[in-house]
């Protein structure tokens, strides 16, 4: 469990940083974030889902490596696009605000999904699983459990403060 949470938090933070850097470069401003902390959970959830699927399905798949890579690309593109659709719809329902809008993209389907971003998610997943994850795993396994617990409490407190029950 700590392994998954550490991955969730690391990539929620990296997603927050990379999205803000790109938004600053292309739009001259930072993106909005419903949390007080420097994390965007949708990236963390995406990484955890892909790690889980890779461990349970793709590592046990009896196929050539290139077939696994192609299947992983398309699976990631579909699954992460659906995650984006659910996340965007849920965020709009809860906060009455859209945190992203792909409707101006050429191959968009509504506000929250587009073919262009699906390709980005598929490629990002391959880069993550084959390049970044082997490096990050070496770091994440060294994090003491008490640090993970403190970080978990911090994220929960942030969620409670950011989204008070009414």
Coordinates of N, CA and C in Angstrom, one line a residue:
X1 N 0.8 -1.2 0.0 CA 0.0 0.0 0.0 C 0.9 1.3 0.0
X2 N 1.9 1.3 0.8 CA 2.8 2.4 0.9 C 3.4 2.7 -0.5
X3 N 3.8 1.6 -1.2 CA 4.4 1.8 -2.5 C 3.5 2.5 -3.5
X4 N 2.2 2.1 -3.5 CA 1.2 2.8 -4.3 C 1.0 4.2 -3.9
X5 N 0.9 4.5 -2.6 CA 0.7 5.9 -2.2 C 1.9 6.7 -2.5
X6 N 3.1 6.2 -2.3 CA 4.3 7.0 -2.6 C 4.3 7.3 -4.1
X7 N 3.9 6.4 -5.0 CA 3.9 6.6 -6.4 C 2.8 7.7 -6.7
X8 N 1.6 7.5 -6.1 CA 0.5 8.4 -6.3 C 1.0 9.8 -6.0
X9 N 1.6 10.0 -4.8 CA 2.0 11.4 -4.4 C 3.1 11.9 -5.3
X10 N 4.1 11.1 -5.5 CA 5.3 11.6 -6.4 C 4.8 12.1 -7.7
X11 N 3.9 11.3 -8.4 CA 3.5 11.7 -9.7 C 2.3 12.7 -9.7
X12 N 1.6 12.8 -8.6 CA 0.7 13.9 -8.4 C 1.4 15.2 -8.3
X13 N 2.6 15.2 -7.7 CA 3.4 16.4 -7.5 C 4.1 16.7 -8.9
X14 N 4.7 15.7 -9.5 CA 5.3 15.9 -10.8 C 4.3 16.4 -11.8
X15 N 3.1 15.8 -11.8 CA 2.1 16.3 -12.7 C 1.7 17.7 -12.5
X16 N 1.6 18.1 -11.2 CA 1.3 19.5 -10.9 C 2.4 20.4 -11.5
X17 N 3.7 20.0 -11.2 CA 4.8 20.9 -11.7 C 4.9 20.9 -13.2
X18 N 4.8 19.8 -13.8 CA 4.9 19.8 -15.3 C 3.8 20.6 -16.0
X19 N 2.6 20.4 -15.4 CA 1.4 21.1 -16.0 C 1.6 22.6 -15.8
X20 N 2.0 23.0 -14.7 CA 2.2 24.4 -14.4 C 3.3 25.0 -15.3
X21 N 4.4 24.3 -15.5 CA 5.5 24.8 -16.3 C 5.0 24.9 -17.7
X22 N 4.3 23.9 -18.3 CA 3.8 24.0 -19.6 C 2.8 25.1 -19.8
X23 N 1.9 25.2 -18.8 CA 0.9 26.3 -18.9 C 1.5 27.7 -18.8
X24 N 2.5 27.8 -18.0 CA 3.3 29.1 -17.9 C 4.0 29.4 -19.2
X25 N 4.6 28.4 -19.9 CA 5.2 28.6 -21.1 C 4.2 29.0 -22.2
X26 N 3.1 28.3 -22.3 CA 2.2 28.5 -23.4 C 1.1 29.5 -23.2
X27 N 0.8 29.8 -21.9 CA -0.3 30.7 -21.6 C 0.1 31.9 -20.7
X28 N 1.3 31.9 -20.2 CA 1.8 33.0 -19.4 C 1.2 33.0 -18.0
X29 N 0.6 31.9 -17.6 CA 0.0 31.9 -16.2 C 0.1 30.4 -15.7
X30 N -0.2 30.3 -14.4 CA -0.3 29.0 -13.8 C -1.7 28.4 -13.9
X31 N -1.8 27.1 -13.8 CA -3.1 26.5 -13.9 C -3.8 26.6 -12.5
X32 N -5.1 26.5 -12.5 CA -5.8 26.5 -11.2 C -5.8 25.0 -10.7
X33 N -5.9 25.0 -9.4 CA -5.8 23.7 -8.7 C -6.7 23.7 -7.5
X34 N -7.6 22.8 -7.4 CA -8.6 22.8 -6.2 C -7.9 22.5 -4.9
X35 N -6.7 22.0 -4.9 CA -6.0 21.7 -3.6 C -5.1 22.8 -3.2
X36 N -4.8 22.9 -1.9 CA -3.8 23.9 -1.4 C -2.4 23.4 -1.7
X37 N -2.2 22.1 -1.6 CA -0.9 21.5 -1.8 C -0.5 21.5 -3.3
X38 N 0.8 21.3 -3.5 CA 1.3 21.2 -4.9 C 1.1 19.9 -5.5
X39 N -0.1 19.4 -5.7 CA -0.3 18.1 -6.3 C -1.6 18.1 -7.1
X40 N -1.7 17.3 -8.1 CA -2.9 17.1 -8.9 C -3.2 15.6 -8.9
X41 N -4.1 15.2 -8.1 CA -4.4 13.8 -7.9 C -4.7 13.0 -9.2
X42 N -5.2 13.6 -10.2 CA -5.5 12.8 -11.4 C -4.3 12.2 -12.0
X43 N -3.1 12.8 -11.9 CA -1.9 12.2 -12.3 C -1.5 11.0 -11.5
X44 N -1.6 11.2 -10.2 CA -1.3 10.1 -9.2 C -2.2 8.9 -9.5
X45 N -3.5 9.2 -9.6 CA -4.4 8.1 -9.9 C -4.1 7.4 -11.2
X46 N -3.7 8.1 -12.2 CA -3.4 7.5 -13.5 C -2.2 6.6 -13.4
X47 N -1.1 7.1 -12.7 CA 0.1 6.3 -12.5 C -0.2 5.0 -11.7
X48 N -1.0 5.1 -10.6 CA -1.3 3.9 -9.8 C -2.1 2.9 -10.6
X49 N -3.1 3.4 -11.4 CA -3.9 2.5 -12.3 C -3.0 1.8 -13.2
X50 N -2.1 2.5 -13.9 CA -1.2 1.9 -14.9 C -0.2 0.9 -14.2
X51 N 0.3 1.2 -13.0 CA 1.2 0.3 -12.3 C 0.4 -1.0 -12.0
X52 N -0.8 -0.8 -11.5 CA -1.6 -2.0 -11.1 C -1.9 -2.9 -12.3
X53 N -2.3 -2.2 -13.4 CA -2.6 -3.0 -14.6 C -1.4 -3.7 -15.2
X54 N -0.3 -3.0 -15.1 CA 1.0 -3.6 -15.6 C 1.3 -4.8 -14.8
X55 N 1.2 -4.7 -13.5 CA 1.6 -5.8 -12.6 C 0.6 -7.0 -12.7
X56 N -0.7 -6.7 -12.9 CA -1.6 -7.8 -12.9 C -1.9 -8.4 -14.3
X57 N -1.8 -7.6 -15.3 CA -2.1 -8.1 -16.6 C -0.9 -8.2 -17.5
X58 N -0.2 -7.1 -17.8 CA 0.8 -7.0 -18.8 C 2.1 -7.8 -18.4
X59 N 2.4 -7.9 -17.2 CA 3.6 -8.7 -16.8 C 3.3 -10.2 -16.9
X60 N 2.1 -10.6 -16.9 CA 1.7 -12.0 -17.0 C 1.3 -12.4 -18.4
X61 N 1.2 -11.4 -19.3 CA 0.8 -11.7 -20.7 C 1.9 -12.4 -21.5
X62 N 1.5 -13.5 -22.1 CA 2.5 -14.3 -22.9 C 2.4 -13.7 -24.3
X63 N 3.3 -12.8 -24.6 CA 3.3 -12.2 -25.9 C 4.7 -11.6 -26.1
X64 N 5.0 -11.3 -27.4 CA 6.3 -10.6 -27.7 C 6.3 -9.2 -27.1
X65 N 7.5 -8.8 -26.8 CA 7.6 -7.4 -26.1 C 7.0 -6.3 -26.9
X66 N 7.1 -6.3 -28.2 CA 6.5 -5.2 -29.0 C 5.0 -5.3 -29.0
X67 N 4.5 -6.5 -28.9 CA 3.0 -6.6 -28.8 C 2.5 -6.0 -27.5
X68 N 3.3 -6.4 -26.4 CA 2.9 -5.8 -25.1 C 3.0 -4.3 -25.1
X69 N 4.0 -3.7 -25.8 CA 4.1 -2.3 -25.8 C 3.0 -1.7 -26.6
X70 N 2.6 -2.2 -27.7 CA 1.5 -1.7 -28.5 C 0.2 -1.8 -27.7
X71 N -0.1 -3.0 -27.0 CA -1.3 -3.1 -26.2 C -1.3 -2.2 -25.0
X72 N -0.1 -2.0 -24.4 CA 0.0 -1.1 -23.3 C -0.3 0.4 -23.7
X73 N 0.2 0.8 -24.9 CA 0.0 2.1 -25.4 C -1.5 2.3 -25.6
X74 N -2.2 1.4 -26.3 CA -3.6 1.6 -26.5 C -4.5 1.5 -25.2
X75 N -4.1 0.6 -24.4 CA -4.8 0.5 -23.1 C -4.6 1.7 -22.3
X76 N -3.4 2.2 -22.2 CA -3.2 3.5 -21.4 C -3.9 4.6 -22.0
X77 N -3.9 4.8 -23.4 CA -4.6 5.8 -24.0 C -6.1 5.8 -23.7
X78 N -6.7 4.6 -23.7 CA -8.1 4.5 -23.5 C -8.4 4.7 -22.0
X79 N -7.7 4.0 -21.1 CA -8.0 4.1 -19.7 C -7.7 5.5 -19.1
X80 N -6.6 6.1 -19.5 CA -6.3 7.4 -19.0 C -7.2 8.5 -19.6
X81 N -7.7 8.3 -20.8 CA -8.7 9.2 -21.4 C -10.0 9.1 -20.6
X82 N -10.4 7.9 -20.3 CA -11.6 7.7 -19.5 C -11.5 8.3 -18.1
X83 N -10.3 8.1 -17.5 CA -10.0 8.8 -16.2 C -10.2 10.3 -16.3
X84 N -9.7 10.8 -17.4 CA -9.8 12.3 -17.6 C -11.2 12.7 -17.8
X85 N -12.0 11.9 -18.5 CA -13.4 12.2 -18.7 C -14.1 12.2 -17.3
X86 N -13.9 11.1 -16.6 CA -14.6 11.0 -15.2 C -14.1 12.1 -14.3
X87 N -12.8 12.3 -14.3 CA -12.2 13.4 -13.4 C -12.7 14.8 -13.8
X88 N -12.8 15.1 -15.0 CA -13.2 16.4 -15.5 C -14.7 16.6 -15.2
X89 N -15.5 15.6 -15.4 CA -16.9 15.6 -15.1 C -17.2 15.7 -13.6
X90 N -16.5 14.9 -12.9 CA -16.6 15.0 -11.4 C -16.2 16.3 -10.8
X91 N -15.1 16.9 -11.3 CA -14.6 18.2 -10.8 C -15.6 19.3 -11.2
X92 N -16.2 19.2 -12.4 CA -17.2 20.2 -12.7 C -18.4 20.1 -11.9
X93 N -18.8 18.9 -11.6 CA -20.0 18.7 -10.7 C -19.7 19.2 -9.3
X94 N -18.6 18.9 -8.8 CA -18.3 19.2 -7.4 C -18.0 20.7 -7.2
X95 N -17.2 21.3 -8.2 CA -16.7 22.7 -8.0 C -17.3 23.7 -8.9
X96 N -18.2 23.2 -9.8 CA -18.8 24.1 -10.8 C -17.8 24.9 -11.6
X97 N -16.7 24.2 -11.9 CA -15.6 24.8 -12.6 C -14.9 23.7 -13.5
X98 N -14.5 24.1 -14.7 CA -13.7 23.2 -15.5 C -12.2 23.5 -15.3
X99 N -11.5 22.5 -15.0 CA -10.0 22.7 -14.8 C -9.2 22.5 -16.1
X100 N -9.9 22.0 -17.1 CA -9.3 21.9 -18.4 C -10.4 21.8 -19.5
X101 N -10.0 22.2 -20.7 CA -11.0 22.2 -21.8 C -10.3 21.9 -23.1
X102 N -10.6 20.8 -23.7 CA -10.0 20.4 -25.0 C -10.9 20.7 -26.1
X103 N -12.0 21.4 -25.9 CA -12.9 21.6 -27.0 C -12.4 22.4 -28.2
X104 N -11.3 23.1 -28.0 CA -10.7 23.8 -29.1 C -9.7 23.0 -29.9
X105 N -9.4 21.8 -29.5 CA -8.5 20.9 -30.2 C -9.3 20.2 -31.4
X106 N -8.5 19.9 -32.4 CA -9.1 19.4 -33.6 C -9.9 18.1 -33.5
X107 N -9.4 17.2 -32.7 CA -10.1 15.9 -32.5 C -10.7 15.8 -31.1
X108 N -11.3 16.8 -30.6 CA -11.9 16.7 -29.3 C -13.3 16.1 -29.3
X109 N -13.6 15.5 -28.2 CA -15.0 15.0 -28.0 C -15.4 15.6 -26.7
X110 N -16.1 16.8 -26.8 CA -16.5 17.5 -25.6 C -15.3 18.3 -25.0
X111 N -15.4 18.6 -23.8 CA -14.4 19.4 -23.1 C -13.2 18.6 -22.6
X112 N -13.5 17.3 -22.2 CA -12.5 16.6 -21.4 C -11.7 15.6 -22.1
X113 N -12.0 15.3 -23.3 CA -11.2 14.3 -24.0 C -10.9 14.7 -25.4
X114 N -9.8 14.3 -25.9 CA -9.4 14.5 -27.3 C -8.4 13.5 -27.8
X115 N -8.5 13.2 -29.0 CA -7.6 12.1 -29.6 C -6.1 12.5 -29.4
X116 N -5.8 13.8 -29.5 CA -4.4 14.3 -29.4 C -3.9 14.0 -28.0
X117 N -4.8 14.2 -26.9 CA -4.4 14.0 -25.6 C -4.3 12.5 -25.3
X118 N -5.2 11.7 -25.9 CA -5.1 10.3 -25.7 C -3.8 9.7 -26.2
X119 N -3.3 10.2 -27.3 CA -2.0 9.8 -27.8 C -0.9 10.2 -26.8
X120 N -1.0 11.5 -26.3 CA -0.1 11.9 -25.2 C -0.1 11.0 -24.0
X121 N -1.3 10.6 -23.6 CA -1.4 9.7 -22.4 C -0.8 8.3 -22.7
X122 N -1.0 7.8 -23.9 CA -0.4 6.5 -24.3 C 1.1 6.6 -24.3
X123 N 1.7 7.6 -24.9 CA 3.1 7.8 -25.0 C 3.7 8.1 -23.6
X124 N 3.0 8.9 -22.8 CA 3.5 9.2 -21.4 C 3.5 8.0 -20.6
X125 N 2.6 7.1 -20.8 CA 2.6 5.9 -20.0 C 3.8 5.0 -20.3
X126 N 4.1 4.9 -21.6 CA 5.3 4.1 -22.0 C 6.5 4.7 -21.5
X127 N 6.7 6.0 -21.5 CA 7.9 6.7 -21.0 C 7.9 6.5 -19.5
X128 N 6.8 6.6 -18.8 CA 6.8 6.4 -17.4 C 7.2 5.0 -17.0
X129 N 6.5 4.0 -17.6 CA 6.8 2.6 -17.2 C 8.2 2.1 -17.6
X130 N 8.7 2.5 -18.7 CA 9.9 1.9 -19.2 C 11.2 2.8 -18.9
X131 N 11.0 4.1 -18.6 CA 12.1 4.9 -18.3 C 12.1 5.5 -16.9
X132 N 11.0 6.1 -16.5 CA 10.9 6.8 -15.2 C 10.7 5.9 -14.0
X133 N 9.8 4.9 -14.2 CA 9.5 4.1 -13.1 C 10.7 3.3 -12.5
X134 N 11.5 2.7 -13.4 CA 12.7 2.0 -12.8 C 13.6 2.9 -12.0
X135 N 13.7 4.2 -12.3 CA 14.5 5.1 -11.6 C 13.7 5.5 -10.3
X136 N 12.4 5.8 -10.4 CA 11.7 6.3 -9.2 C 11.5 5.2 -8.2
X137 N 11.4 3.9 -8.7 CA 11.3 2.8 -7.8 C 12.5 2.7 -6.8
X138 N 13.7 3.0 -7.3 CA 14.9 2.9 -6.5 C 14.8 4.0 -5.3
X139 N 14.1 5.1 -5.6 CA 14.0 6.2 -4.6 C 12.8 5.9 -3.7
X140 N 11.7 5.5 -4.2 CA 10.5 5.3 -3.4 C 10.6 4.2 -2.4
X141 N 11.4 3.1 -2.7 CA 11.5 2.0 -1.7 C 12.3 2.4 -0.5
X142 N 13.1 3.6 -0.6 CA 13.9 4.0 0.5 C 13.1 5.0 1.4
X143 N 11.9 5.3 1.1 CA 11.2 6.3 1.9 C 10.7 5.5 3.2
X144 N 11.0 6.0 4.3 CA 10.5 5.3 5.6 C 9.0 5.3 5.7
X145 N 8.5 4.3 6.3 CA 7.0 4.2 6.4 C 6.4 5.4 7.2
X146 N 7.1 5.9 8.2 CA 6.6 7.0 9.0 C 6.5 8.3 8.1
X147 N 7.4 8.5 7.2 CA 7.3 9.6 6.3 C 6.1 9.5 5.3
X148 N 5.9 8.3 4.9 CA 4.7 8.0 4.0 C 3.4 8.3 4.8
X149 N 3.4 7.9 6.1 CA 2.2 8.2 6.9 C 2.0 9.7 7.1
X150 N 3.1 10.4 7.4 CA 3.0 11.8 7.6 C 2.5 12.5 6.3
X151 N 3.0 12.1 5.1 CA 2.5 12.6 3.9 C 1.1 12.3 3.6
X152 N 0.7 11.1 3.9 CA -0.7 10.6 3.8 C -1.7 11.5 4.6
X153 N -1.3 11.8 5.8 CA -2.1 12.6 6.7 C -2.1 14.0 6.1
X154 N -1.0 14.5 5.6 CA -1.0 15.9 5.0 C -2.0 16.0 3.8
X155 N -2.0 14.9 3.0 CA -2.9 14.9 1.8 C -4.3 14.9 2.2
X156 N -4.6 14.0 3.2 CA -6.0 13.9 3.8 C -6.4 15.2 4.4
X157 N -5.6 15.9 5.1 CA -5.9 17.2 5.7 C -6.1 18.2 4.6
X158 N -5.3 18.2 3.6 CA -5.5 19.1 2.5 C -6.8 18.9 1.8
X159 N -7.2 17.6 1.6 CA -8.5 17.3 1.0 C -9.6 17.8 1.8
X160 N -9.5 17.6 3.1 CA -10.6 18.0 4.1 C -10.7 19.6 4.1
X161 N -9.6 20.3 4.1 CA -9.6 21.7 4.1 C -10.0 22.3 2.7
X162 N -9.6 21.6 1.7 CA -9.9 22.1 0.3 C -11.4 21.8 0.0
X163 N -11.9 20.8 0.5 CA -13.3 20.4 0.1 C -14.1 20.1 1.4
X164 N -14.4 21.2 2.2 CA -15.2 20.9 3.4 C -16.6 20.4 3.1
X165 N -17.1 19.5 3.9 CA -18.4 18.9 3.8 C -19.4 20.0 4.1
X166 N -20.5 20.1 3.4 CA -21.5 21.1 3.6 C -22.7 20.5 4.2

